[in-house]
DNA sequence: ATATTATATGAATATATACTCATATATGGA
DNA sequence: TCCATATATGAGTATATATTCATATAATAT
């Protein structure tokens, strides 16, 4: 981590200023964790289907063409990050989205993807 | 992947309808790839500093307190995903943001984090 | 040409994570 | 109570990825 190359393009003042404005490590950690949840195709599929309607685990497994266990594991991730909520009915558990911002998240991501195509 | 539990809460029609509306696998792949780029604290730091001003590799290494090689590797990821651009000046290479949507991406992510705190 | 500086890159390693398999838990029905 | 169904979970495995180390490349200056 100690380097042979030195910081010379910016001054010590600028350096301190930039580092002071950097979001706290806790915020950075939670941001990367949040984005990490969306960085998986299976979870994206689950989130898409739940954005259309409430669904039980077995139906999500069928729709995504994945095993029940895999879906359960991923739903746990989504629960822990407060992106989905659930309710029990008989022996089934119905999941639904628990965050209004998910749509906005997808929108800005799609904008980037579409911009890439134009270039 | 073949399961003992069956899809019974939704009809075959509903199932087909939902699966037809699912974004293409290519789009899902690019979305997860895009989010994956933000799912790393080092890259988040780099993106934050570059959102403040253009910077060379050595300065980014100093600011992030990471090795030069680590920063170069991460800059490659950011280049390949078209999030940063660069220009050469003498022996240095100056990086800067190459996407207007990055700010929006952070904003919606912060909204989620702040919502989590309220609960 | 040679040395110096800045950056990039390949290999190796350590860690994280997604899936599968087997099994546990929970709920409702016979 | 015993069984069936739906879901959750722990262990194991395979794969991806972030960092480090050593070295290569590129540009400039002497």
Coordinates of C-alpha atoms (C1' of nucleotides) in Angstrom, one line a residue:
Chain A
X1 CA 0.0 0.0 0.0
X2 CA 3.0 2.4 0.4
X3 CA 3.7 3.5 -3.1
X4 CA 6.7 4.6 -5.1
X5 CA 4.6 7.1 -7.0
X6 CA 3.5 10.2 -5.2
X7 CA 0.5 12.4 -5.2
X8 CA 1.7 15.5 -7.0
X9 CA -1.1 16.7 -9.2
X10 CA -3.2 17.9 -6.3
X11 CA -2.1 19.9 -3.3
X12 CA -2.2 18.7 0.3
X13 CA -5.1 21.1 0.9
X14 CA -7.1 19.7 -2.0
X15 CA -6.3 16.2 -0.8
X16 CA -7.6 16.9 2.7
X17 CA -10.7 18.6 1.3
X18 CA -11.6 15.7 -1.0
X19 CA -11.0 13.1 1.7
X20 CA -13.2 15.1 4.1
X21 CA -16.1 15.2 1.7
X22 CA -15.9 11.4 1.1
X23 CA -19.0 9.7 2.5
X24 CA -18.3 7.8 5.7
X25 CA -17.1 4.2 5.5
X26 CA -20.4 3.0 6.9
X27 CA -22.3 4.8 4.2
X28 CA -20.0 3.4 1.5
X29 CA -20.3 -0.1 2.9
X30 CA -24.1 0.1 2.9
X31 CA -24.1 1.6 -0.6
X32 CA -22.0 -1.2 -2.0
X33 CA -24.1 -3.8 -0.1
X34 CA -27.2 -2.3 -1.6
X35 CA -25.9 -2.4 -5.2
X36 CA -24.6 -5.9 -4.6
X37 CA -28.2 -7.1 -4.1
X38 CA -29.0 -5.9 -7.6
X39 CA -25.9 -7.5 -9.1
X40 CA -27.4 -10.9 -9.6
X41 CA -29.7 -12.1 -12.4
X42 CA -31.7 -14.4 -10.2
X43 CA -32.5 -11.6 -7.7
X44 CA -33.3 -9.2 -10.6
X45 CA -35.8 -11.7 -11.9
X46 CA -37.4 -12.2 -8.5
X47 CA -37.6 -8.4 -8.0
X48 CA -39.2 -8.0 -11.5
X49 CA -41.8 -10.7 -10.9
X50 CA -42.6 -9.2 -7.5
X51 CA -43.0 -5.8 -9.1
X52 CA -45.8 -7.3 -11.1
X53 CA -47.6 -9.1 -8.2
X54 CA -47.3 -10.8 -4.9
X55 CA -46.0 -14.3 -5.3
X56 CA -45.3 -17.4 -3.1
X57 CA -41.9 -19.1 -3.1
X58 CA -42.9 -22.1 -5.2
X59 CA -44.3 -19.8 -7.9
X60 CA -41.1 -17.7 -7.9
X61 CA -39.1 -20.9 -8.4
X62 CA -41.3 -21.9 -11.3
X63 CA -41.2 -18.5 -12.9
X64 CA -37.4 -18.1 -12.6
X65 CA -36.8 -21.8 -13.4
X66 CA -34.7 -22.1 -10.4
X67 CA -34.7 -24.6 -7.5
X68 CA -36.8 -23.8 -4.4
X69 CA -33.8 -23.7 -2.2
X70 CA -32.0 -21.2 -4.4
X71 CA -35.0 -18.9 -4.3
X72 CA -35.3 -19.2 -0.6
X73 CA -31.7 -18.3 -0.1
X74 CA -32.1 -15.3 -2.4
X75 CA -35.3 -14.2 -0.7
X76 CA -33.4 -14.2 2.5
X77 CA -30.9 -11.7 1.0
X78 CA -33.8 -9.5 -0.2
X79 CA -35.5 -9.7 3.3
X80 CA -32.3 -8.8 5.1
X81 CA -31.9 -5.7 2.9
X82 CA -35.5 -4.8 3.4
X83 CA -36.4 -5.0 -0.3
X84 CA -39.2 -7.5 0.2
X85 CA -41.8 -8.2 2.8
X86 CA -43.9 -11.3 3.3
X87 CA -47.1 -12.6 4.8
X88 CA -48.0 -16.2 5.7
X89 CA -51.2 -17.9 4.5
X90 CA -51.7 -21.5 5.4
X91 CA -48.4 -23.2 4.6
X92 CA -47.4 -20.7 1.9
X93 CA -45.5 -17.5 2.3
X94 CA -46.3 -14.6 -0.1
X95 CA -43.6 -12.2 -0.9
X96 CA -44.0 -8.6 -2.2
X97 CA -41.8 -5.6 -2.7
X98 CA -41.1 -3.4 0.3
X99 CA -39.4 -0.4 -1.2
X100 CA -40.8 2.3 -3.4
X101 CA -37.4 3.2 -4.8
X102 CA -36.8 -0.1 -6.7
X103 CA -38.5 1.2 -9.8
X104 CA -36.3 4.4 -9.8
X105 CA -33.2 2.2 -9.4
X106 CA -34.0 0.2 -12.5
X107 CA -34.8 3.4 -14.5
X108 CA -31.4 5.0 -13.9
X109 CA -29.7 1.7 -14.6
X110 CA -31.6 1.4 -17.9
X111 CA -30.6 4.9 -18.9
X112 CA -27.0 4.0 -18.5
X113 CA -27.4 0.8 -20.6
X114 CA -29.2 2.7 -23.3
X115 CA -26.6 5.4 -23.3
X116 CA -23.9 2.8 -23.9
X117 CA -25.8 1.5 -26.9
X118 CA -25.8 4.9 -28.5
X119 CA -22.0 5.3 -28.5
Chain B
X1 CA -34.0 -27.6 -10.6
X2 CA -37.0 -29.9 -11.1
X3 CA -39.0 -29.4 -7.9
X4 CA -41.5 -31.3 -5.8
X5 CA -43.5 -28.2 -5.1
X6 CA -45.7 -27.0 -7.9
X7 CA -46.8 -23.7 -9.2
X8 CA -50.4 -23.5 -8.0
X9 CA -51.2 -20.0 -6.8
X10 CA -51.1 -18.5 -10.3
X11 CA -52.6 -19.9 -13.5
X12 CA -50.7 -21.1 -16.6
X13 CA -51.9 -18.0 -18.4
X14 CA -50.6 -15.7 -15.6
X15 CA -47.3 -17.6 -15.6
X16 CA -46.9 -17.2 -19.4
X17 CA -47.8 -13.5 -19.2
X18 CA -45.3 -12.8 -16.4
X19 CA -42.5 -14.7 -18.1
X20 CA -43.2 -12.8 -21.4
X21 CA -42.9 -9.5 -19.7
X22 CA -39.6 -10.4 -18.0
X23 CA -36.8 -8.3 -19.6
X24 CA -34.5 -10.3 -21.9
X25 CA -31.6 -12.3 -20.5
X26 CA -29.2 -9.9 -22.2
X27 CA -30.8 -6.9 -20.5
X28 CA -30.8 -8.7 -17.1
X29 CA -27.2 -9.6 -17.6
X30 CA -26.2 -6.0 -18.4
X31 CA -28.2 -4.7 -15.5
X32 CA -26.6 -7.1 -13.0
X33 CA -23.2 -6.2 -14.4
X34 CA -23.9 -2.5 -14.1
X35 CA -24.9 -2.8 -10.5
X36 CA -22.0 -5.0 -9.8
X37 CA -19.7 -2.2 -10.6
X38 CA -21.1 -0.1 -7.8
X39 CA -21.0 -3.0 -5.4
X40 CA -17.5 -2.3 -4.3
X41 CA -16.2 0.3 -1.8
X42 CA -13.0 1.0 -3.7
X43 CA -14.9 1.7 -6.9
X44 CA -17.4 3.8 -5.0
X45 CA -14.5 5.9 -3.6
X46 CA -13.0 6.3 -7.0
X47 CA -16.3 7.4 -8.5
X48 CA -16.9 9.8 -5.7
X49 CA -13.5 11.5 -6.1
X50 CA -13.9 11.7 -9.8
X51 CA -17.3 13.2 -9.3
X52 CA -15.5 16.1 -7.6
X53 CA -12.7 16.5 -10.1
X54 CA -10.5 15.0 -12.8
X55 CA -7.7 13.0 -11.2
X56 CA -4.6 10.9 -12.2
X57 CA -4.0 7.3 -11.1
X58 CA -1.4 8.1 -8.5
X59 CA -3.6 10.7 -6.8
X60 CA -6.5 8.3 -6.8
X61 CA -4.3 5.8 -5.1
X62 CA -3.3 8.3 -2.5
X63 CA -6.8 9.5 -1.9
X64 CA -8.3 6.0 -1.5
X65 CA -5.2 4.8 0.4
X66 CA -4.9 1.9 -1.9
X67 CA -2.1 0.5 -4.0
X68 CA -1.5 1.9 -7.5
X69 CA -2.0 -1.6 -9.0
X70 CA -5.4 -2.1 -7.3
X71 CA -6.6 1.3 -8.6
X72 CA -5.4 0.5 -12.1
X73 CA -7.3 -2.7 -12.0
X74 CA -10.5 -1.0 -10.8
X75 CA -10.1 1.8 -13.3
X76 CA -10.1 -0.9 -16.0
X77 CA -13.4 -2.2 -14.8
X78 CA -14.8 1.4 -14.8
X79 CA -13.4 2.0 -18.3
X80 CA -14.9 -1.2 -19.7
X81 CA -18.3 -0.3 -18.3
X82 CA -18.0 3.2 -19.8
X83 CA -18.3 4.9 -16.5
X84 CA -15.0 6.8 -16.8
X85 CA -13.0 8.3 -19.6
X86 CA -9.4 9.4 -19.6
X87 CA -6.9 11.6 -21.3
X88 CA -3.1 11.4 -21.4
X89 CA -0.8 14.2 -20.4
X90 CA 2.9 13.6 -20.4
X91 CA 3.3 10.3 -18.5
X92 CA 0.2 10.8 -16.5
X93 CA -3.3 9.6 -17.3
X94 CA -6.2 11.7 -16.1
X95 CA -9.5 10.0 -15.4
X96 CA -13.0 11.6 -15.2
X97 CA -16.6 10.5 -15.1
X98 CA -18.1 9.6 -18.4
X99 CA -21.8 9.2 -17.5
X100 CA -24.3 11.7 -16.4
X101 CA -26.5 9.1 -14.6
X102 CA -24.0 8.3 -11.9
X103 CA -25.4 11.0 -9.6
X104 CA -28.9 9.8 -10.1
X105 CA -27.8 6.3 -9.3
X106 CA -26.3 7.4 -6.0
X107 CA -29.4 9.4 -5.1
X108 CA -31.9 6.6 -5.4
X109 CA -29.5 4.3 -3.5
X110 CA -29.3 6.9 -0.7
X111 CA -33.0 7.1 -0.6
X112 CA -33.3 3.4 0.1
X113 CA -30.6 3.6 2.8
X114 CA -32.3 6.5 4.5
X115 CA -35.7 4.7 4.3
X116 CA -34.1 1.7 6.1
X117 CA -33.0 4.0 8.9
X118 CA -36.5 5.3 9.5
X119 CA -38.0 1.9 10.2
Chain C
dA1 C1' 20.4 5.4 -25.8
dT2 C1' 19.4 5.2 -21.0
dA3 C1' 17.1 6.3 -17.0
dT4 C1' 13.0 7.9 -14.7
dT5 C1' 8.3 8.2 -13.9
dA6 C1' 3.4 6.8 -14.4
dT7 C1' 0.4 3.4 -15.5
dA8 C1' -1.1 -1.3 -17.0
dT9 C1' -1.2 -6.1 -16.7
dG10 C1' -0.6 -11.3 -15.7
dA11 C1' -0.3 -14.7 -12.1
dA12 C1' -1.2 -16.1 -7.6
dT13 C1' -4.0 -15.9 -3.5
dA14 C1' -7.6 -15.0 -0.4
dT15 C1' -12.2 -14.2 0.2
dA16 C1' -17.1 -13.8 -1.1
dT17 C1' -21.0 -15.7 -3.0
dA18 C1' -24.5 -18.6 -5.7
dC19 C1' -26.1 -23.0 -6.2
dT20 C1' -27.2 -27.9 -4.8
dC21 C1' -28.2 -31.5 -1.7
dA22 C1' -29.9 -33.1 2.4
dT23 C1' -32.5 -32.0 6.1
dA24 C1' -35.0 -29.1 9.5
dT25 C1' -39.1 -26.4 10.6
dA26 C1' -43.9 -25.0 10.3
dT27 C1' -48.6 -25.4 9.1
dG28 C1' -52.8 -27.8 8.0
dG29 C1' -55.4 -32.0 7.1
dA30 C1' -56.8 -37.0 7.6
Chain D
dT1 C1' -51.0 -38.4 16.1
dC2 C1' -49.2 -39.0 11.6
dC3 C1' -48.6 -37.4 7.1
dA4 C1' -48.3 -34.1 3.4
dT5 C1' -47.0 -29.6 1.7
dA6 C1' -44.4 -25.3 1.7
dT7 C1' -40.5 -23.0 3.1
dA8 C1' -36.0 -22.3 5.4
dT9 C1' -31.4 -23.5 6.5
dG10 C1' -26.6 -25.6 7.1
dA11 C1' -22.8 -27.8 4.7
dG12 C1' -20.2 -28.4 0.7
dT13 C1' -18.6 -27.0 -3.8
dA14 C1' -17.7 -24.3 -7.7
dT15 C1' -17.0 -19.9 -9.4
dA16 C1' -16.2 -15.0 -9.3
dT17 C1' -13.6 -11.2 -7.8
dA18 C1' -10.4 -7.9 -5.1
dT19 C1' -5.9 -7.4 -3.8
dT20 C1' -0.8 -8.0 -4.0
dC21 C1' 3.5 -8.8 -6.2
dA22 C1' 6.4 -8.7 -9.9
dT23 C1' 6.9 -7.1 -14.3
dA24 C1' 5.7 -4.9 -18.7
dT25 C1' 4.6 -0.8 -21.4
dA26 C1' 4.7 4.0 -22.5
dA27 C1' 6.2 8.7 -22.4
dT28 C1' 9.6 12.0 -21.2
dA29 C1' 14.0 13.9 -19.8
dT30 C1' 19.0 13.8 -19.5

